[in-house]
mmCIF file of C-alpha atoms in Angstrom:
data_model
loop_
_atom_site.group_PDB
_atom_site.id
_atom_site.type_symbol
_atom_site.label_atom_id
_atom_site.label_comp_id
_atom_site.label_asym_id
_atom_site.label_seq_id
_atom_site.Cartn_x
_atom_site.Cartn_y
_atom_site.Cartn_z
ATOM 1 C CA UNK A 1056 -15.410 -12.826 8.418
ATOM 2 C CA UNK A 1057 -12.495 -12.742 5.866
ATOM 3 C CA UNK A 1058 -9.506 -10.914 6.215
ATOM 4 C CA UNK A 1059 -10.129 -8.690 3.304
ATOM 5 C CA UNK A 1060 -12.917 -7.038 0.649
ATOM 6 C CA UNK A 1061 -12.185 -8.152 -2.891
ATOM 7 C CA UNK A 1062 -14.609 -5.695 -5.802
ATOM 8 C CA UNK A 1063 -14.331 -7.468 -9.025
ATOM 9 C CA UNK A 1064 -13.917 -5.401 -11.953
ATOM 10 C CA UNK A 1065 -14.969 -5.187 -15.347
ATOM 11 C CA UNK A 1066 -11.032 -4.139 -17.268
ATOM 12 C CA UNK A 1067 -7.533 -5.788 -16.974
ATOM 13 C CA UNK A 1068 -6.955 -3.287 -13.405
ATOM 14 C CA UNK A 1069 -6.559 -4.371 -9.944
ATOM 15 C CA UNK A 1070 -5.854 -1.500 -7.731
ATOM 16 C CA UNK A 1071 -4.410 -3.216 -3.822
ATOM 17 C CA UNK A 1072 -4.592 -0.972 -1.151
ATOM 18 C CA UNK A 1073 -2.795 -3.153 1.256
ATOM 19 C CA UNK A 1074 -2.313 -0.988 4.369
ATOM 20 C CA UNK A 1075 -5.548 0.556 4.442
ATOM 21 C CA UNK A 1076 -6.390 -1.633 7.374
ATOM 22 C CA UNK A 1077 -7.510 -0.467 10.891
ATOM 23 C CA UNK A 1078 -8.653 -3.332 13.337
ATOM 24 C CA UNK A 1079 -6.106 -5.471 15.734
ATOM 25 C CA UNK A 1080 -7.881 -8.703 16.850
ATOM 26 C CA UNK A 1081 -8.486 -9.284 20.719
ATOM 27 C CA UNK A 1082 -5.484 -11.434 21.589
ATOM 28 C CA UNK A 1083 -3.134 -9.499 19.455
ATOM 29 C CA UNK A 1084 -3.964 -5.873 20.808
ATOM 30 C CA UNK A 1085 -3.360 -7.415 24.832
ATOM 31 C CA UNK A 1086 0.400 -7.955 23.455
ATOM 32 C CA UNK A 1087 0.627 -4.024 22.262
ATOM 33 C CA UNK A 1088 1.334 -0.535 24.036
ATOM 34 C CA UNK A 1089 -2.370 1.153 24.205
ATOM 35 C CA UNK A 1090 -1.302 3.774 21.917
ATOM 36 C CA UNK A 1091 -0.829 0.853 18.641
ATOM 37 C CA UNK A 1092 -4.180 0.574 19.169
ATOM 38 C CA UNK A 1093 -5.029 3.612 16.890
ATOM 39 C CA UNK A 1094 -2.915 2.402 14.365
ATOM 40 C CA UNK A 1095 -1.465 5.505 13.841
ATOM 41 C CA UNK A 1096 0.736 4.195 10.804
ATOM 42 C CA UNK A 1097 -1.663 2.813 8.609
ATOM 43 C CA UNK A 1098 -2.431 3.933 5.232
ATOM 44 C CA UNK A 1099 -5.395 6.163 6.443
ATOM 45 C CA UNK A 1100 -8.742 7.024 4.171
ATOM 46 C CA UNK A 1101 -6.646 5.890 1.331
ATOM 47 C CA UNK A 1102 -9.513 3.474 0.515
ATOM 48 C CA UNK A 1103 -12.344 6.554 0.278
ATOM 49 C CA UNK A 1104 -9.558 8.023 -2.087
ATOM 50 C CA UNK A 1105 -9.459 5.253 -3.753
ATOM 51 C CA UNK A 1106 -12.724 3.496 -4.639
ATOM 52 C CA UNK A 1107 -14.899 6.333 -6.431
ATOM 53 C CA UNK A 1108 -11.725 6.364 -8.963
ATOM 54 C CA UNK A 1109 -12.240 2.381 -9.283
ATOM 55 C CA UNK A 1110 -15.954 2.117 -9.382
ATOM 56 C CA UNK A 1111 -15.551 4.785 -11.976
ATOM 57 C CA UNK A 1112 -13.187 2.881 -14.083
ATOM 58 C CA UNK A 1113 -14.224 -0.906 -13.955
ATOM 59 C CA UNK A 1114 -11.114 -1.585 -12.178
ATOM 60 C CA UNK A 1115 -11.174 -4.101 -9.284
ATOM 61 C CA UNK A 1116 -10.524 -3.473 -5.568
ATOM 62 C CA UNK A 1117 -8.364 -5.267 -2.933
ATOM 63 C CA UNK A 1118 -8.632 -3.943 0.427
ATOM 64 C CA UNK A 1119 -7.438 -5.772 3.920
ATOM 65 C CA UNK A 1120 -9.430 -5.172 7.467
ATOM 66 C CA UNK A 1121 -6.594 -5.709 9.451
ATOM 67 C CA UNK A 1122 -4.041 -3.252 10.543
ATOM 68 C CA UNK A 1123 -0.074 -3.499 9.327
ATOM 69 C CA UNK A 1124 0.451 -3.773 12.716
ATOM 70 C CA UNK A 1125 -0.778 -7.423 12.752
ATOM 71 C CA UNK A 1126 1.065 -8.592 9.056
ATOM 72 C CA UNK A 1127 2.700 -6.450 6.541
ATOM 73 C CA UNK A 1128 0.965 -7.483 3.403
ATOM 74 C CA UNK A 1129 3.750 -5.906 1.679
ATOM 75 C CA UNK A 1130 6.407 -7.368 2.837
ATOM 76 C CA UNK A 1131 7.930 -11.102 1.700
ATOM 77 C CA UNK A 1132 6.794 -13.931 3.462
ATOM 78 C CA UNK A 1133 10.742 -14.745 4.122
ATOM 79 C CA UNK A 1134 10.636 -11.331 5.967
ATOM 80 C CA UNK A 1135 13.886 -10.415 3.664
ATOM 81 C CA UNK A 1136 14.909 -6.705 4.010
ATOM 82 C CA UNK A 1137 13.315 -5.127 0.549
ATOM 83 C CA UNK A 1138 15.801 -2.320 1.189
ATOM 84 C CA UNK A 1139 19.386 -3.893 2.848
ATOM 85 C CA UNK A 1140 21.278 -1.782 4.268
ATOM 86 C CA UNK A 1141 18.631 1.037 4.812
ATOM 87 C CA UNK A 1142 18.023 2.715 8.345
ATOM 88 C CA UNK A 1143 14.688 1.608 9.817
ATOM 89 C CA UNK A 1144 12.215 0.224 7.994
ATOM 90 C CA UNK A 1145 9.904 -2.761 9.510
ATOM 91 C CA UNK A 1146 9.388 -6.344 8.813
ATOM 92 C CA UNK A 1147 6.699 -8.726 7.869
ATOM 93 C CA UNK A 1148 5.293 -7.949 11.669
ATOM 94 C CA UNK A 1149 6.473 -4.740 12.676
ATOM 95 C CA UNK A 1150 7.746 -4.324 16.136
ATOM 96 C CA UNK A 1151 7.953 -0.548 15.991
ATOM 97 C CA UNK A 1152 6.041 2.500 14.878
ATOM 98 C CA UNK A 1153 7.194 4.676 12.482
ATOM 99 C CA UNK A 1154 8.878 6.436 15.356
ATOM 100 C CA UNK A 1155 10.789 3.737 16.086
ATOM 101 C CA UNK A 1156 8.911 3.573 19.223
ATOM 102 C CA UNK A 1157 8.435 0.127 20.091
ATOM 103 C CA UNK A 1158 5.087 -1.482 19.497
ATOM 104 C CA UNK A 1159 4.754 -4.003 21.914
ATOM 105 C CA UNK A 1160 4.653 -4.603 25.620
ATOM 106 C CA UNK A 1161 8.103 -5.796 27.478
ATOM 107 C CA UNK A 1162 8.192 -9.240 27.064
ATOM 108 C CA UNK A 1163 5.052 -9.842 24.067
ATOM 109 C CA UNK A 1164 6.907 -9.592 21.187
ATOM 110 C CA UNK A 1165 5.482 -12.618 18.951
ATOM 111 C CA UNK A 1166 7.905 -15.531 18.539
ATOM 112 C CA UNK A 1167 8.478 -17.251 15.125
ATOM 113 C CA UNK A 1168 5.358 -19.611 15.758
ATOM 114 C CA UNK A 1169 3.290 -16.581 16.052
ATOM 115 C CA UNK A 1170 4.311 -15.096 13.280
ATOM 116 C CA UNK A 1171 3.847 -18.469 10.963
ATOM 117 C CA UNK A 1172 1.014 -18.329 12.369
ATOM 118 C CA UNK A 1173 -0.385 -14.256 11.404
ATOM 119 C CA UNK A 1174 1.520 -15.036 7.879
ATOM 120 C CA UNK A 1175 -0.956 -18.189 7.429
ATOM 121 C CA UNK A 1176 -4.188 -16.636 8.690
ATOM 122 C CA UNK A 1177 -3.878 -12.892 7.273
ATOM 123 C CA UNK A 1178 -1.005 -12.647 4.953
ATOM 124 C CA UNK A 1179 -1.942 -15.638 2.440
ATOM 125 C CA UNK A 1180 -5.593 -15.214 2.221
ATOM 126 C CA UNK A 1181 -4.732 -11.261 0.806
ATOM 127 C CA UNK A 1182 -2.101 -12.901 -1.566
ATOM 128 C CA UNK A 1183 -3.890 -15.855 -3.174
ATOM 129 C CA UNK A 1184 -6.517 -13.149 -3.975
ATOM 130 C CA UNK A 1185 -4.282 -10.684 -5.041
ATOM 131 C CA UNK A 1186 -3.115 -13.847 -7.265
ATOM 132 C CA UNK A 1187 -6.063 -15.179 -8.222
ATOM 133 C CA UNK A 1188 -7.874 -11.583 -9.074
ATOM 134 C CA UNK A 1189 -4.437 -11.068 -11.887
ATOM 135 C CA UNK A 1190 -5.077 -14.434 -13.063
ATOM 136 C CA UNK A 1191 -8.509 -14.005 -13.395
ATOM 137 C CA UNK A 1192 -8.221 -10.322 -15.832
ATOM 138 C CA UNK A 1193 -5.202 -12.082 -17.720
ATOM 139 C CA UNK A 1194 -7.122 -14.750 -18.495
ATOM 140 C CA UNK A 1195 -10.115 -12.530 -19.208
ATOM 141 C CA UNK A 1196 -8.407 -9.514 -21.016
ATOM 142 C CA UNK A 1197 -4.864 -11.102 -22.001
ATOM 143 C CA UNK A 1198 -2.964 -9.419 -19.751
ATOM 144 C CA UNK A 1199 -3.284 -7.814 -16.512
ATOM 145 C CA UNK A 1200 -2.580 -4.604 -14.625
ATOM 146 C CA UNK A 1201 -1.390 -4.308 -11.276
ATOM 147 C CA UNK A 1202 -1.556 -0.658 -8.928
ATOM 148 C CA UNK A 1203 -0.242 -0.837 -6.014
ATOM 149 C CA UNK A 1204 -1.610 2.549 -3.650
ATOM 150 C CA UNK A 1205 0.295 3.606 -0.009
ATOM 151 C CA UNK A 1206 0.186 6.878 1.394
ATOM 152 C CA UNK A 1207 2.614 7.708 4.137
ATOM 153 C CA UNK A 1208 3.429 10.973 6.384
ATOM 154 C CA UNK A 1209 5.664 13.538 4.889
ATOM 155 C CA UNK A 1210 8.355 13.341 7.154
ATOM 156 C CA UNK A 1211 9.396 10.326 9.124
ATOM 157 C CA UNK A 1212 13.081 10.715 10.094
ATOM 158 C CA UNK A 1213 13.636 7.145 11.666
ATOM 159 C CA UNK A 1214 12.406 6.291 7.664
ATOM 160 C CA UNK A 1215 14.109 8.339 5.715
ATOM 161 C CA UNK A 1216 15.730 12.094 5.477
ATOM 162 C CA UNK A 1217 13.875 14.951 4.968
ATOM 163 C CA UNK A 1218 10.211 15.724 3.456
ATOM 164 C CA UNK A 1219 9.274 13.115 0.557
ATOM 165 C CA UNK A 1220 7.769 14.102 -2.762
ATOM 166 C CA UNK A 1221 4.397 14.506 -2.368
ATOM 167 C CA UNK A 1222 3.937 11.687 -5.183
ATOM 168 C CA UNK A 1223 6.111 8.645 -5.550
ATOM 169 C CA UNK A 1224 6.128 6.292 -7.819
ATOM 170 C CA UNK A 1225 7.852 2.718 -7.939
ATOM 171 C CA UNK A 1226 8.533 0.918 -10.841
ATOM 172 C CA UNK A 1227 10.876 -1.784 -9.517
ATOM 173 C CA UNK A 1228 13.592 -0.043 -11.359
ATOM 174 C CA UNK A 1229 12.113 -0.586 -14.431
ATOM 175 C CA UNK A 1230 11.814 -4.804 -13.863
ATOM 176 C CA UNK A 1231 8.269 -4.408 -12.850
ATOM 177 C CA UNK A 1232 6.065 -3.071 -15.855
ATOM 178 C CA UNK A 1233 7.168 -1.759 -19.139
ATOM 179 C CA UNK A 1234 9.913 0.729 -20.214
ATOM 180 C CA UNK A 1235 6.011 1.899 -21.790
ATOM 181 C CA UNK A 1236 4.025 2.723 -19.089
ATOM 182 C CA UNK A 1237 6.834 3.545 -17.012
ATOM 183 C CA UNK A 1238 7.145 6.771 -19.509
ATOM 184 C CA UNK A 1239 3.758 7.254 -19.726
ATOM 185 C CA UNK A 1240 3.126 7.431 -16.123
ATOM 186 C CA UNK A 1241 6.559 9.769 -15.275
ATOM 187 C CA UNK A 1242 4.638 12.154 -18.366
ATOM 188 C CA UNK A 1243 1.723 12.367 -15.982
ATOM 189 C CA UNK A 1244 3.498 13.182 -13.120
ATOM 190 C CA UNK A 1245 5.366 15.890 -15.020
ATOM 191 C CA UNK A 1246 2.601 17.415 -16.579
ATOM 192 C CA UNK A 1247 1.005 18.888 -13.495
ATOM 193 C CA UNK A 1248 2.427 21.163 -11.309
ATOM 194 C CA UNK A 1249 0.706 20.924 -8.410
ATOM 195 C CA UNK A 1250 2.041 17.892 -6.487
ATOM 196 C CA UNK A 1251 6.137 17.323 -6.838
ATOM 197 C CA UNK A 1252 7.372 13.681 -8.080
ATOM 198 C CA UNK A 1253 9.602 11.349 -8.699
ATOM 199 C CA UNK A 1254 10.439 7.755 -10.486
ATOM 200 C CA UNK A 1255 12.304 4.908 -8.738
ATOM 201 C CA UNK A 1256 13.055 7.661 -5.460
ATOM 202 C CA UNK A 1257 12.853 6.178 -2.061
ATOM 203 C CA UNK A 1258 10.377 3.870 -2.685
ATOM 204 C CA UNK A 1259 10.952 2.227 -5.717
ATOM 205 C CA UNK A 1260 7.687 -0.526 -4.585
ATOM 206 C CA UNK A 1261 7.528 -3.227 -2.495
ATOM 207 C CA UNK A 1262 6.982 -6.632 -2.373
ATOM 208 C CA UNK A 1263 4.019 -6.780 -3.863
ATOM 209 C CA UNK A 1264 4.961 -4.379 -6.869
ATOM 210 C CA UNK A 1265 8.474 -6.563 -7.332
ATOM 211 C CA UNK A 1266 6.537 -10.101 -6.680
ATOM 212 C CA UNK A 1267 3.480 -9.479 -8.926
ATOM 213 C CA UNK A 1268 4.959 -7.261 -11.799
ATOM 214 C CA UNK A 1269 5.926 -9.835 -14.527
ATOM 215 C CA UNK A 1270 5.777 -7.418 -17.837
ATOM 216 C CA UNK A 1271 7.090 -10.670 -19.781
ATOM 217 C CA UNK A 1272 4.082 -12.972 -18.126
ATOM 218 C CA UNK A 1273 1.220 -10.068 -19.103
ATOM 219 C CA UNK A 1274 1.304 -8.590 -15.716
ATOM 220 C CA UNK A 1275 2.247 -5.237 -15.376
ATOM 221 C CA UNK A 1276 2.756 -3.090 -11.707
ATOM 222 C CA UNK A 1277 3.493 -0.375 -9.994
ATOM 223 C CA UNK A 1278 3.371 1.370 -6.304
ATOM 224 C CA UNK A 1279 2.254 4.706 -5.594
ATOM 225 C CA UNK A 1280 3.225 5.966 -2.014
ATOM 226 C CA UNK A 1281 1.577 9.254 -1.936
ATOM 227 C CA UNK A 1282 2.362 11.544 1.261
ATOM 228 C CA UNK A 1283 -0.598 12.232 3.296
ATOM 229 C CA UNK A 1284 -0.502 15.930 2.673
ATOM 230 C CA UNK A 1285 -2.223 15.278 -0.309
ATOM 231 C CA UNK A 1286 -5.317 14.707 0.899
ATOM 232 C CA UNK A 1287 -4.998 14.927 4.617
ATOM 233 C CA UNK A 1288 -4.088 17.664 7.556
ATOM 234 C CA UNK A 1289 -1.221 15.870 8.554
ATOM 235 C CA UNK A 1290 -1.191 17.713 12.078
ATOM 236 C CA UNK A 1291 -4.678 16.446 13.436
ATOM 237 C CA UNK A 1292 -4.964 12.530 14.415
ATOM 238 C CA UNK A 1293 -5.116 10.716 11.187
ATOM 239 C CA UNK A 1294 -8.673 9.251 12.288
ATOM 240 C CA UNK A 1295 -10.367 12.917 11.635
ATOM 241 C CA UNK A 1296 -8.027 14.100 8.991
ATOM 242 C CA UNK A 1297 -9.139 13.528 5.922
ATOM 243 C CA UNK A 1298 -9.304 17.266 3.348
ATOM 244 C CA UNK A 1299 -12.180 16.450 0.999
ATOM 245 C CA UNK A 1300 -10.661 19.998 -0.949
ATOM 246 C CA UNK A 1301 -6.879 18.543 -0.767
ATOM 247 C CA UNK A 1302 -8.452 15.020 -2.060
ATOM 248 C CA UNK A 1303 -10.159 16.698 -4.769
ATOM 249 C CA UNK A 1304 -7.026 18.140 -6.118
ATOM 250 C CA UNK A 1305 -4.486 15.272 -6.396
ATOM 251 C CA UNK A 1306 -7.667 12.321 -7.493
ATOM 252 C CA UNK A 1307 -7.792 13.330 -11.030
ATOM 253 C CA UNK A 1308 -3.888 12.714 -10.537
ATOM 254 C CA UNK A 1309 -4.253 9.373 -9.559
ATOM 255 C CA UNK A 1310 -7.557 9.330 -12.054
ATOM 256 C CA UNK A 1311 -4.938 10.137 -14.738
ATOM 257 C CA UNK A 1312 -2.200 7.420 -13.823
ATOM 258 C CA UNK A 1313 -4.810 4.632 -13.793
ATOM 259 C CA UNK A 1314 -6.366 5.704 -17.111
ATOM 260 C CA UNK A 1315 -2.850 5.493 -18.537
ATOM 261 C CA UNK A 1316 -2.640 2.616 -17.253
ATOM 262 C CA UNK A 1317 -5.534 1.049 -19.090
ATOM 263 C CA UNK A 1318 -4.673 2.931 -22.220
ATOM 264 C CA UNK A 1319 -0.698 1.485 -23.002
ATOM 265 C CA UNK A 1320 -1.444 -2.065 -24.196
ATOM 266 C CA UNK A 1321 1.254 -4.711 -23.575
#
């Protein structure tokens, strides 16, 4: 079975959605505490948020099936900090939760073979599709378009200070998609009033926003990390939390920033 779900679209979009991912595979989850095996931090029903929005546009879908737990698909395959100097934060296999709890039994923390080996069996399939799917609309359409969706908890302090924006979005500091679209998405933040926002904040996108988003080379990116108050009661277990009235507030949000998307030509 492969490691993730690729939906081919019919416009220049590819929306990832690379933490959405759930299942731990048999000899991995023997080397983790019982209670990774929820996989409390993943990006949780971000792909039922998600899909309805792409279906409805033409856009294409990336999804993985494995958890972050087993390979951060958005991290570099060096495992370089994307934030040096940072507190917390976790690498291209995570060894913590979010808590900074660790993740792993005393003793089974994977050694550098292991981890050559996850990075070969889940972390390069997802990329040479994430590759290939951009190749494939630039080659199509002339350019390509690149949305990278993450959802997090409001407050994580071993993360960051305080409660985040309820809508963040990552441009690279401007070196991942035009000066553009970066305007025309901040105007779409900043004309609603519902969800507060920022540009370039704490998450300014990760490696797959900085790696893929090549404005000069037709390909165009951003990250949304959206907090999971948005569309989620972020005080039941994140299995049974999804707000269908919270999700149909802040989708024509997220309806809006891929339509403007599609609309500023390169």
């Amino acid at each position: 079975m492969s490691v993730y779900q690729l939906q081919q679209g019919r416009v220049p979009l590819l929306i990832s959605l690379p933490h959405v991912g759930t299942e731990i595979p048999a000899e991995i989850a023997g080397q983790l505490v019982s209670r990774a095996l929820a996989s409390e931090d993943s990006d949780w029903h971000l792909e039922r948020l998600y899909r309805p929005l792409a279906e409805a546009l033409g856009a294409s879908l990336l999804v993985p099936r494995y958890s972050r737990y087993v390979i951060d698909l958005n991290r570099p395959p060096d495992d370089q900090p994307l934030y040096p100097g940072a507190s917390g934060g976790t690498g291209l296999v995570p060894t913590r939760f979010f808590t900074d709890d660790p993740l792993y039994r005393d003793g089974a923390e994977p050694d550098a073979a292991a981890i050559a080996a996850r990075r070969e069996a889940y972390w390069r399939p997802y990329h040479e599709a994430l590759a290939g799917e951009l190749a494939r609309l630039r080659e199509r359409h002339g350019h390509a378009l690149l949305f990278d969706g993450h959802s997090i908890r409001s407050e994580l302090p071993w993360l960051f200070e305080g409660e985040l924006p309820a809508l963040n979005l990552g441009t690279a500091d401007g070196a991942a998609c035009s000066p553009a679209l970066a305007a025309r998405l901040a105007a779409v933040l900043a004309g609603q009033q519902r969800f507060s926002h920022v540009v370039d904040g704490r998450f300014k996108g990760g490696y797959i926003t900085r790696h893929y988003g090549r404005p000069g080379e037709g390909v165009q990116a951003v990250q949304l990390e959206m907090c999971q108050r948005c569309y989620m009661d972020e005080a039941l277990d994140p299995r049974h939390a999804y707000d269908e009235a919270a999700a149909a507030e802040v989708a024509p949000v997220i309806g809006a920033l891929l339509q403007e998307m599609l609309a500023c030509q390169p």
